[in-house]
Amino acid sequence: MSVWPAYTGRLAPRRRELGGSSSSERSSGRLSRRGLWLGCLIGVLVAEGFAVAHSYLWAIPLAGILFVVIATDLPVVPFLGVTLFVRVVTDDLGNANSHHSGSLNFSGMIAVLIMLVTIGPLIRRQRGARPTLLALLWLGAWTAIAVHTDGASAETIREGVREMSVVALAVLVCNARRTVSVPTATRIVQFIGVVPAVLALYQLATHKGLEVAGEIRSNGTFVHPNSAAIFFAMATIVSLWRYLDNGRRRSDALLMTLFAAAAVATFSIDGLLSMLVMLMAFGALRPGSPRAKLGAFMVAGLVILAFLATPLGAERIAKESASNVTTAEHGEASSSFAWRLYKWETLLPEWERHPLFGRGLGTTVTSEATVSNRLSGFEPHNEYLRYLVETGVVGLAILLWGAGLLIRVLVRRRRMPGSRDAGTLNAASLAIAIVIGCLFNAIADNALTTSTTDYTAALIVAAVLSAPVIEARRKPQLAIAAT
């Protein structure tokens, strides 16, 4: 017989004798803390409404927050599946230069919806409250600097709101009572990626898609082939993990092939290189013999061969290898890498004017093109340089410290015995590979400025971090005690 029920029964009277608080007292304490938190939240929202909007319209989000707080829990998995699917399939409906607009577009409404839905679960369960508060303080501080630099407007706070919605999605997964497991999160990624992948292959076969620098490239339902490529890269490695470590189903192998082919169809060099980095990192992190690691490296090799075998792929490699930054200085860049180099040169003087704290979050992506610098309206295509200009040395150092801390936590999670159980086998290795791939993609692309990329990465990483590895380690001890 188990000793646990009897022990628990003897412990309860003793707790009452020692003056322990009853369940009703603890509940009232929790309710008072939540009420105080809600009151502070409402006060901040009211102040923001008067300061930014100067309108009574602040009452609309206030009513939405009140409804979410008092409402019962939403079914998180269907909500995430439907919301992210709609966000992905409507990505190309927005303009690539929408960051220059002050209007609230469809992607902005989805970002606000994610934040509203997250408030209730966070207040009730408070999982990850401290990291969330630190992230919001960081975003709020540098959004305030942007307002001080360029004035208060919807364009100014757009990037801060977008990045807050990414944090909110991760917090929602962590507070979802573990309903968003790693297998469930990976299945959501597959679900939202099928339609864009099939459309990308259709565009390749019919020579349709998006014209970029005189070349027709597949973009699926995404606003740009580069953003499509990094998403397909994550969907590929997610499907590979499901096939190797979560059942070896044929459907996962077929979906992996579909997503890898769609990534090749975008002809995005940085996107494909990011996928190779993810695959090699995942293969290296998988425990076991070299044969167990071979699967990821084989997929990486096949992707390289497929890209080089296509005429456009070989042409793009030849064109980028002959990059000349002087052509971009004269207004006609010989390649995308050439104008990237020129763009980075023009950003360094802006950082020198505000070296410590930068110009504020989102100020580089909202800059308008001028006669003297027509590339000013383009995004930096280097997230480290972008954050250096926008947040200065201090903000970039904090951001890199946070990324390093995240990788450290995932590495520790990978070494826990509970992370080797069914459903979470090598899940931490999957999350580490995705984080490394996104950090690599950020060197020459807009990985952290693309919402679909951020939402997908946040979904997988949060599901891995909220996996019950501690309970998995204690199961053998409980089994022994019950005999």
Short mmCIF file of C-alpha atoms in Angstrom, two decimals:
data_model
loop_
_atom_site.label_atom_id
_atom_site.label_comp_id
_atom_site.label_asym_id
_atom_site.label_seq_id
_atom_site.Cartn_x
_atom_site.Cartn_y
_atom_site.Cartn_z
CA MET A 1 0.00 0.00 0.00
CA SER A 2 1.05 3.56 -0.58
CA VAL A 3 2.28 5.54 2.40
CA TRP A 4 1.43 8.89 0.86
CA PRO A 5 -2.30 9.17 1.76
CA ALA A 6 -1.72 8.31 5.40
CA TYR A 7 1.19 10.71 5.70
CA THR A 8 -0.84 13.48 4.14
CA GLY A 9 -3.72 12.84 6.51
CA ARG A 10 -1.46 13.07 9.57
CA LEU A 11 0.12 16.24 8.27
CA ALA A 12 -3.11 18.23 7.91
CA PRO A 13 -4.11 18.32 11.64
CA ARG A 14 -0.54 19.18 12.57
CA ARG A 15 -0.60 22.11 10.17
CA ARG A 16 -3.79 23.41 11.79
CA GLU A 17 -2.25 23.05 15.26
CA LEU A 18 0.73 25.14 14.19
CA GLY A 19 -1.61 27.89 13.07
CA GLY A 20 -1.40 27.21 9.34
CA SER A 21 -3.70 29.20 7.11
CA SER A 22 -6.82 27.58 5.74
CA SER A 23 -7.61 27.21 2.05
CA SER A 24 -10.19 30.00 2.23
CA GLU A 25 -7.61 32.39 3.69
CA ARG A 26 -5.10 31.51 0.99
CA SER A 27 -7.77 32.00 -1.69
CA SER A 28 -8.70 35.41 -0.35
CA GLY A 29 -5.01 36.35 -0.32
CA ARG A 30 -4.60 35.32 -3.93
CA LEU A 31 -7.75 37.21 -4.90
CA SER A 32 -6.52 40.37 -3.21
CA ARG A 33 -3.16 40.16 -5.01
CA ARG A 34 -4.89 39.60 -8.34
CA GLY A 35 -7.24 42.49 -7.67
CA LEU A 36 -4.30 44.76 -6.89
CA TRP A 37 -2.53 43.61 -10.06
CA LEU A 38 -5.66 44.18 -12.12
CA GLY A 39 -6.11 47.65 -10.62
CA CYS A 40 -2.53 48.61 -11.50
CA LEU A 41 -2.99 47.23 -15.01
CA ILE A 42 -6.16 49.24 -15.54
CA GLY A 43 -4.46 52.37 -14.23
CA VAL A 44 -1.55 51.96 -16.65
CA LEU A 45 -3.93 51.40 -19.55
CA VAL A 46 -5.99 54.47 -18.70
CA ALA A 47 -2.85 56.59 -18.47
CA GLU A 48 -1.62 55.25 -21.79
CA GLY A 49 -4.97 55.96 -23.41
CA PHE A 50 -4.90 59.60 -22.32
CA ALA A 51 -1.21 60.10 -23.11
CA VAL A 52 -1.04 58.46 -26.54
CA ALA A 53 -4.51 58.36 -28.04
CA HIS A 54 -5.99 61.53 -26.47
CA SER A 55 -9.34 59.90 -27.10
CA TYR A 56 -12.09 58.00 -25.36
CA LEU A 57 -11.24 54.96 -27.55
CA TRP A 58 -9.03 53.66 -24.71
CA ALA A 59 -12.27 52.33 -23.20
CA ILE A 60 -12.50 49.66 -25.93
CA PRO A 61 -9.27 47.78 -25.04
CA LEU A 62 -10.07 48.36 -21.38
CA ALA A 63 -13.41 46.58 -21.79
CA GLY A 64 -11.65 43.81 -23.70
CA ILE A 65 -9.14 43.31 -20.89
CA LEU A 66 -11.87 43.22 -18.27
CA PHE A 67 -13.74 40.60 -20.29
CA VAL A 68 -10.65 38.44 -20.68
CA VAL A 69 -9.80 38.68 -16.99
CA ILE A 70 -13.21 37.57 -15.76
CA ALA A 71 -13.86 35.07 -18.56
CA THR A 72 -13.19 31.37 -18.23
CA ASP A 73 -10.12 29.88 -19.84
CA LEU A 74 -10.20 29.75 -23.61
CA PRO A 75 -9.23 26.48 -25.33
CA VAL A 76 -5.62 27.46 -25.97
CA VAL A 77 -4.73 24.85 -28.60
CA PRO A 78 -7.64 25.68 -30.99
CA PHE A 79 -7.06 29.39 -30.38
CA LEU A 80 -3.37 29.16 -31.27
CA GLY A 81 -4.03 26.91 -34.26
CA VAL A 82 -6.70 29.15 -35.79
CA THR A 83 -5.00 32.46 -34.93
CA LEU A 84 -1.56 31.47 -36.25
CA PHE A 85 -3.08 29.84 -39.34
CA VAL A 86 -4.95 33.05 -40.17
CA ARG A 87 -1.81 35.09 -39.47
CA VAL A 88 0.30 32.94 -41.83
CA VAL A 89 -2.16 32.69 -44.73
CA THR A 90 -2.84 36.45 -44.65
CA ASP A 91 0.78 37.54 -44.30
CA ASP A 92 1.02 38.60 -47.95
CA LEU A 93 -2.11 40.74 -47.65
CA GLY A 94 -0.09 43.32 -45.77
CA ASN A 95 2.36 45.64 -47.46
CA ALA A 96 6.06 44.89 -47.00
CA ASN A 97 6.42 48.54 -45.96
CA SER A 98 3.50 48.51 -43.53
CA HIS A 99 5.83 49.66 -40.74
CA HIS A 100 5.65 53.11 -42.36
CA SER A 101 1.88 53.20 -41.81
CA GLY A 102 0.07 54.31 -38.69
CA SER A 103 -3.10 52.36 -39.40
CA LEU A 104 -4.02 49.20 -37.51
CA ASN A 105 -3.81 46.41 -40.09
CA PHE A 106 -4.87 42.78 -39.78
CA SER A 107 -1.55 41.58 -38.37
CA GLY A 108 -1.72 44.33 -35.78
CA MET A 109 -5.18 43.22 -34.67
CA ILE A 110 -3.91 39.64 -34.26
CA ALA A 111 -1.01 40.91 -32.14
CA VAL A 112 -3.42 42.83 -29.90
CA LEU A 113 -5.72 39.79 -29.68
CA ILE A 114 -2.87 37.55 -28.51
CA MET A 115 -1.94 40.04 -25.80
CA LEU A 116 -5.52 40.36 -24.59
CA VAL A 117 -6.05 36.61 -24.38
CA THR A 118 -2.78 36.18 -22.44
CA ILE A 119 -3.69 38.58 -19.65
CA GLY A 120 -6.28 36.34 -17.99
CA PRO A 121 -4.16 33.13 -17.73
CA LEU A 122 -1.12 35.13 -16.59
CA ILE A 123 -3.03 36.81 -13.78
CA ARG A 124 -4.63 33.55 -12.64
CA ARG A 125 -1.53 31.31 -12.74
CA GLN A 126 1.39 33.75 -12.78
CA ARG A 127 3.81 31.32 -14.45
CA GLY A 128 6.74 33.21 -15.91
CA ALA A 129 5.57 36.48 -14.36
CA ARG A 130 9.08 37.70 -13.52
CA PRO A 131 10.64 37.16 -16.99
CA THR A 132 7.51 38.66 -18.52
CA LEU A 133 7.83 41.76 -16.36
CA LEU A 134 11.51 42.15 -17.27
CA ALA A 135 10.73 41.79 -20.99
CA LEU A 136 7.93 44.34 -20.76
CA LEU A 137 10.19 46.77 -18.90
CA TRP A 138 12.83 46.43 -21.63
CA LEU A 139 10.29 46.92 -24.42
CA GLY A 140 8.58 49.78 -22.60
CA ALA A 141 11.83 51.61 -21.90
CA TRP A 142 13.05 51.60 -25.49
CA THR A 143 9.60 52.30 -26.88
CA ALA A 144 9.56 55.38 -24.65
CA ILE A 145 12.95 56.39 -26.10
CA ALA A 146 11.47 56.03 -29.61
CA VAL A 147 8.56 58.26 -28.60
CA HIS A 148 11.03 60.81 -27.25
CA THR A 149 13.05 60.65 -30.50
CA ASP A 150 10.29 60.65 -33.14
CA GLY A 151 7.22 61.70 -31.18
CA ALA A 152 4.15 59.76 -30.07
CA SER A 153 2.38 58.02 -32.93
CA ALA A 154 1.08 54.61 -33.95
CA GLU A 155 4.11 54.19 -36.23
CA THR A 156 6.44 54.77 -33.28
CA ILE A 157 4.92 52.19 -30.94
CA ARG A 158 4.13 49.61 -33.65
CA GLU A 159 7.35 47.60 -33.19
CA GLY A 160 7.04 47.62 -29.40
CA VAL A 161 3.50 46.27 -29.61
CA ARG A 162 4.55 43.59 -32.10
CA GLU A 163 7.39 42.34 -29.91
CA MET A 164 5.13 42.43 -26.85
CA SER A 165 2.73 40.10 -28.67
CA VAL A 166 5.58 37.60 -29.21
CA VAL A 167 6.31 37.63 -25.48
CA ALA A 168 2.58 37.27 -24.81
CA LEU A 169 2.32 34.15 -26.99
CA ALA A 170 5.15 32.48 -25.07
CA VAL A 171 3.53 33.41 -21.75
CA LEU A 172 0.18 32.06 -22.94
CA VAL A 173 1.76 28.68 -23.73
CA CYS A 174 3.50 28.57 -20.34
CA ASN A 175 0.22 29.32 -18.52
CA ALA A 176 -1.92 26.90 -20.54
CA ARG A 177 -1.90 24.15 -17.88
CA ARG A 178 0.47 22.14 -20.06
CA THR A 179 -2.16 21.60 -22.73
CA VAL A 180 0.34 22.88 -25.32
CA SER A 181 2.82 20.02 -25.13
CA VAL A 182 5.81 19.78 -27.45
CA PRO A 183 4.07 17.28 -29.81
CA THR A 184 1.02 19.56 -29.87
CA ALA A 185 3.08 22.67 -30.59
CA THR A 186 4.96 20.95 -33.42
CA ARG A 187 1.68 19.72 -34.88
CA ILE A 188 0.37 23.30 -34.86
CA VAL A 189 3.44 24.40 -36.85
CA GLN A 190 2.78 21.66 -39.41
CA PHE A 191 -0.90 22.60 -39.60
CA ILE A 192 -0.29 26.28 -40.29
CA GLY A 193 2.49 25.56 -42.79
CA VAL A 194 0.86 23.12 -45.23
CA VAL A 195 -1.10 25.67 -47.26
CA PRO A 196 1.83 28.10 -47.73
CA ALA A 197 4.17 25.22 -48.65
CA VAL A 198 1.81 23.78 -51.27
CA LEU A 199 1.26 27.25 -52.72
CA ALA A 200 5.03 27.86 -52.87
CA LEU A 201 5.55 24.68 -54.89
CA TYR A 202 2.64 25.66 -57.17
CA GLN A 203 4.26 29.05 -57.73
CA LEU A 204 7.54 27.33 -58.60
CA ALA A 205 5.86 25.03 -61.12
CA THR A 206 3.89 27.84 -62.80
CA HIS A 207 6.69 30.44 -62.65
CA LYS A 208 4.62 32.72 -60.43
CA GLY A 209 5.34 34.32 -57.10
CA LEU A 210 7.02 37.56 -56.09
CA GLU A 211 9.48 39.44 -58.29
CA VAL A 212 12.60 40.31 -56.31
CA ALA A 213 15.47 42.08 -58.13
CA GLY A 214 14.21 40.83 -61.48
CA GLU A 215 13.80 37.21 -60.32
CA ILE A 216 10.50 35.38 -59.77
CA ARG A 217 10.68 33.59 -56.43
CA SER A 218 8.06 31.60 -54.53
CA ASN A 219 6.75 33.22 -51.38
CA GLY A 220 3.70 31.09 -50.61
CA THR A 221 1.37 33.20 -48.52
CA PHE A 222 4.20 35.24 -47.00
CA VAL A 223 5.00 38.84 -47.74
CA HIS A 224 8.54 37.99 -48.91
CA PRO A 225 10.43 34.81 -49.94
CA ASN A 226 12.97 35.35 -47.14
CA SER A 227 10.30 35.26 -44.43
CA ALA A 228 8.78 32.19 -46.11
CA ALA A 229 12.18 30.44 -46.16
CA ILE A 230 12.92 30.80 -42.45
CA PHE A 231 9.41 29.60 -41.57
CA PHE A 232 9.74 26.56 -43.85
CA ALA A 233 13.15 25.89 -42.28
CA MET A 234 11.58 25.68 -38.81
CA ALA A 235 8.71 23.55 -40.13
CA THR A 236 11.24 21.18 -41.71
CA ILE A 237 13.22 20.60 -38.53
CA VAL A 238 10.00 20.32 -36.49
CA SER A 239 8.78 17.56 -38.82
CA LEU A 240 12.20 15.86 -38.65
CA TRP A 241 12.01 15.85 -34.85
CA ARG A 242 8.53 14.36 -34.96
CA TYR A 243 9.69 11.62 -37.32
CA LEU A 244 12.92 10.70 -35.49
CA ASP A 245 11.89 11.19 -31.87
CA ASN A 246 8.10 11.11 -31.72
CA GLY A 247 6.74 8.06 -33.51
CA ARG A 248 8.43 7.74 -36.92
CA ARG A 249 5.18 8.36 -38.77
CA ARG A 250 5.23 8.49 -42.56
CA SER A 251 3.08 11.61 -42.51
CA ASP A 252 5.83 13.49 -40.67
CA ALA A 253 8.42 12.34 -43.22
CA LEU A 254 6.17 13.52 -46.06
CA LEU A 255 5.60 16.89 -44.40
CA MET A 256 9.33 17.29 -43.82
CA THR A 257 9.91 16.71 -47.54
CA LEU A 258 7.16 19.19 -48.42
CA PHE A 259 8.55 21.95 -46.21
CA ALA A 260 12.15 21.37 -47.33
CA ALA A 261 11.08 21.56 -50.99
CA ALA A 262 9.11 24.75 -50.29
CA ALA A 263 12.19 26.29 -48.63
CA VAL A 264 14.27 25.50 -51.73
CA ALA A 265 11.52 27.02 -53.93
CA THR A 266 11.99 30.41 -52.22
CA PHE A 267 15.63 30.55 -53.43
CA SER A 268 16.50 32.45 -50.27
CA ILE A 269 20.20 31.92 -49.61
CA ASP A 270 20.13 33.14 -46.02
CA GLY A 271 16.96 31.15 -45.32
CA LEU A 272 18.49 27.94 -46.66
CA LEU A 273 21.74 28.53 -44.78
CA SER A 274 19.70 29.03 -41.60
CA MET A 275 17.95 25.71 -42.21
CA LEU A 276 21.32 23.99 -42.67
CA VAL A 277 22.52 25.48 -39.38
CA MET A 278 19.37 24.24 -37.63
CA LEU A 279 19.72 20.74 -39.08
CA MET A 280 23.41 20.43 -38.25
CA ALA A 281 22.89 21.77 -34.72
CA PHE A 282 20.01 19.36 -34.15
CA GLY A 283 22.06 16.45 -35.50
CA ALA A 284 25.04 17.34 -33.32
CA LEU A 285 22.89 17.71 -30.19
CA ARG A 286 21.07 14.39 -30.61
CA PRO A 287 22.49 11.84 -28.15
CA GLY A 288 23.74 8.45 -29.25
CA SER A 289 25.98 7.05 -31.92
CA PRO A 290 26.99 8.88 -35.14
CA ARG A 291 24.36 6.80 -36.94
CA ALA A 292 21.65 8.38 -34.76
CA LYS A 293 22.90 11.83 -35.76
CA LEU A 294 23.10 11.01 -39.45
CA GLY A 295 19.46 11.73 -40.34
CA ALA A 296 19.68 15.50 -39.84
CA PHE A 297 22.95 15.75 -41.78
CA MET A 298 21.49 13.73 -44.66
CA VAL A 299 18.55 16.13 -44.94
CA ALA A 300 20.97 19.08 -44.93
CA GLY A 301 23.01 17.52 -47.74
CA LEU A 302 19.93 16.84 -49.85
CA VAL A 303 18.75 20.45 -49.44
CA ILE A 304 22.12 21.77 -50.66
CA LEU A 305 22.09 19.47 -53.69
CA ALA A 306 18.50 20.40 -54.57
CA PHE A 307 19.26 24.12 -54.39
CA LEU A 308 22.42 23.90 -56.50
CA ALA A 309 20.70 21.66 -59.04
CA THR A 310 18.18 24.36 -59.96
CA PRO A 311 19.19 27.00 -62.55
CA LEU A 312 17.99 29.90 -60.40
CA GLY A 313 19.81 28.56 -57.35
CA ALA A 314 23.12 28.30 -59.19
CA GLU A 315 22.54 31.74 -60.72
CA ARG A 316 21.90 33.31 -57.32
CA ILE A 317 25.09 31.81 -55.88
CA ALA A 318 27.11 33.19 -58.80
CA LYS A 319 25.48 36.62 -58.53
CA GLU A 320 25.98 36.97 -54.77
CA SER A 321 29.61 35.81 -54.99
CA ALA A 322 30.32 38.74 -57.34
CA SER A 323 28.90 41.39 -54.98
CA ASN A 324 30.37 44.87 -55.21
CA VAL A 325 29.35 47.46 -52.63
CA THR A 326 30.34 50.39 -54.91
CA THR A 327 27.42 49.55 -57.20
CA ALA A 328 25.03 50.15 -54.31
CA GLU A 329 26.68 53.48 -53.55
CA HIS A 330 25.82 54.61 -57.09
CA GLY A 331 22.18 53.54 -56.68
CA GLU A 332 22.26 50.22 -58.60
CA ALA A 333 23.29 47.33 -56.37
CA SER A 334 24.78 44.35 -58.20
CA SER A 335 23.31 41.93 -55.63
CA SER A 336 21.25 41.81 -52.46
CA PHE A 337 24.42 41.32 -50.40
CA ALA A 338 25.94 44.46 -51.95
CA TRP A 339 23.10 46.73 -50.90
CA ARG A 340 23.05 45.05 -47.47
CA LEU A 341 26.68 46.06 -46.97
CA TYR A 342 25.91 49.60 -48.09
CA LYS A 343 22.87 49.75 -45.80
CA TRP A 344 24.98 48.66 -42.82
CA GLU A 345 27.54 51.36 -43.61
CA THR A 346 24.84 54.03 -43.53
CA LEU A 347 23.52 52.80 -40.15
CA LEU A 348 26.81 53.08 -38.28
CA PRO A 349 26.81 56.93 -38.23
CA GLU A 350 23.28 56.84 -36.79
CA TRP A 351 24.51 54.64 -33.94
CA GLU A 352 27.44 56.97 -33.29
CA ARG A 353 24.98 59.80 -32.58
CA HIS A 354 23.23 57.74 -29.84
CA PRO A 355 25.80 55.11 -28.76
CA LEU A 356 24.54 54.16 -25.30
CA PHE A 357 20.73 53.95 -25.49
CA GLY A 358 20.06 54.29 -29.21
CA ARG A 359 17.23 56.06 -31.02
CA GLY A 360 14.43 53.86 -29.70
CA LEU A 361 12.73 50.62 -30.69
CA GLY A 362 11.55 50.43 -34.31
CA THR A 363 13.14 53.69 -35.47
CA THR A 364 15.27 52.00 -38.17
CA VAL A 365 12.32 50.18 -39.76
CA THR A 366 10.11 53.28 -39.85
CA SER A 367 12.68 55.53 -41.53
CA GLU A 368 11.56 56.92 -44.87
CA ALA A 369 13.71 56.93 -48.01
CA THR A 370 15.25 60.25 -49.01
CA VAL A 371 16.80 61.63 -52.19
CA SER A 372 20.29 61.36 -50.74
CA ASN A 373 19.70 57.89 -49.26
CA ARG A 374 16.99 55.89 -51.00
CA LEU A 375 17.94 52.76 -49.03
CA SER A 376 16.91 54.48 -45.79
CA GLY A 377 13.40 53.07 -46.18
CA PHE A 378 14.67 49.47 -46.32
CA GLU A 379 14.94 47.31 -43.23
CA PRO A 380 18.50 46.78 -41.96
CA HIS A 381 18.67 43.04 -42.71
CA ASN A 382 20.92 42.63 -39.68
CA GLU A 383 19.14 42.37 -36.37
CA TYR A 384 22.28 42.91 -34.27
CA LEU A 385 23.04 46.16 -36.05
CA ARG A 386 19.38 47.15 -35.92
CA TYR A 387 19.20 46.70 -32.15
CA LEU A 388 22.57 48.45 -31.78
CA VAL A 389 21.17 51.53 -33.55
CA GLU A 390 17.74 51.34 -31.87
CA THR A 391 18.74 50.38 -28.31
CA GLY A 392 22.43 51.27 -28.14
CA VAL A 393 25.17 49.27 -26.49
CA VAL A 394 23.14 48.92 -23.29
CA GLY A 395 20.01 47.53 -24.95
CA LEU A 396 21.92 45.17 -27.24
CA ALA A 397 23.97 43.86 -24.32
CA ILE A 398 20.79 43.12 -22.35
CA LEU A 399 19.24 41.40 -25.37
CA LEU A 400 22.30 39.21 -25.98
CA TRP A 401 22.46 38.38 -22.26
CA GLY A 402 18.84 37.26 -22.41
CA ALA A 403 19.50 35.11 -25.49
CA GLY A 404 22.49 33.50 -23.79
CA LEU A 405 20.45 32.85 -20.66
CA LEU A 406 17.70 31.21 -22.73
CA ILE A 407 20.20 28.90 -24.42
CA ARG A 408 21.70 28.04 -21.03
CA VAL A 409 18.29 27.11 -19.63
CA LEU A 410 17.55 24.95 -22.68
CA VAL A 411 20.93 23.21 -22.37
CA ARG A 412 20.21 22.42 -18.72
CA ARG A 413 16.75 21.19 -19.70
CA ARG A 414 18.37 18.93 -22.32
CA ARG A 415 20.52 17.27 -19.64
CA MET A 416 17.59 16.51 -17.32
CA PRO A 417 16.54 12.84 -17.24
CA GLY A 418 12.89 13.80 -17.57
CA SER A 419 13.56 15.36 -20.97
CA ARG A 420 14.26 11.90 -22.38
CA ASP A 421 10.72 10.63 -21.81
CA ALA A 422 8.18 9.93 -24.56
CA GLY A 423 6.76 13.12 -26.03
CA THR A 424 9.74 15.23 -24.96
CA LEU A 425 12.64 13.14 -26.27
CA ASN A 426 15.29 15.55 -27.61
CA ALA A 427 12.74 18.38 -27.47
CA ALA A 428 15.29 20.68 -25.83
CA SER A 429 17.71 19.92 -28.68
CA LEU A 430 14.97 20.95 -31.12
CA ALA A 431 14.44 24.26 -29.30
CA ILE A 432 18.18 24.98 -29.14
CA ALA A 433 18.54 24.29 -32.87
CA ILE A 434 15.67 26.68 -33.68
CA VAL A 435 17.13 29.44 -31.48
CA ILE A 436 20.59 29.02 -33.03
CA GLY A 437 19.11 29.05 -36.54
CA CYS A 438 17.17 32.26 -35.86
CA LEU A 439 20.25 33.93 -34.35
CA PHE A 440 22.22 32.93 -37.44
CA ASN A 441 19.49 34.21 -39.77
CA ALA A 442 19.56 37.53 -37.90
CA ILE A 443 23.09 38.21 -39.23
CA ALA A 444 21.88 39.06 -42.74
CA ASP A 445 18.09 39.11 -42.58
CA ASN A 446 15.09 40.35 -40.59
CA ALA A 447 14.50 37.23 -38.49
CA LEU A 448 13.29 39.09 -35.41
CA THR A 449 11.26 41.61 -37.42
CA THR A 450 9.15 38.87 -39.03
CA SER A 451 6.16 38.07 -36.83
CA THR A 452 5.52 34.62 -38.30
CA THR A 453 9.09 33.60 -37.48
CA ASP A 454 8.88 35.01 -33.96
CA TYR A 455 5.52 33.39 -33.19
CA THR A 456 6.68 29.97 -34.41
CA ALA A 457 9.94 30.06 -32.46
CA ALA A 458 8.18 31.34 -29.32
CA LEU A 459 5.59 28.55 -29.58
CA ILE A 460 8.19 25.77 -29.74
CA VAL A 461 10.56 27.20 -27.12
CA ALA A 462 7.75 27.94 -24.63
CA ALA A 463 6.32 24.43 -25.08
CA VAL A 464 9.74 22.93 -24.33
CA LEU A 465 10.28 25.14 -21.27
CA SER A 466 6.85 24.29 -19.84
CA ALA A 467 7.25 20.52 -20.36
CA PRO A 468 6.90 18.66 -17.01
CA VAL A 469 10.43 17.27 -16.76
CA ILE A 470 10.52 17.52 -12.95
CA GLU A 471 7.46 15.34 -12.58
CA ALA A 472 8.98 12.88 -15.04
CA ARG A 473 12.05 12.53 -12.82
CA ARG A 474 9.96 11.87 -9.71
CA LYS A 475 7.78 9.13 -11.17
CA PRO A 476 10.18 6.27 -10.27
CA GLN A 477 10.36 7.48 -6.66
CA LEU A 478 6.56 7.61 -6.36
CA ALA A 479 6.30 4.13 -7.84
CA ILE A 480 8.71 2.76 -5.22
CA ALA A 481 6.81 4.47 -2.40
CA ALA A 482 3.50 3.00 -3.60
CA THR A 483 4.71 -0.63 -3.44
#
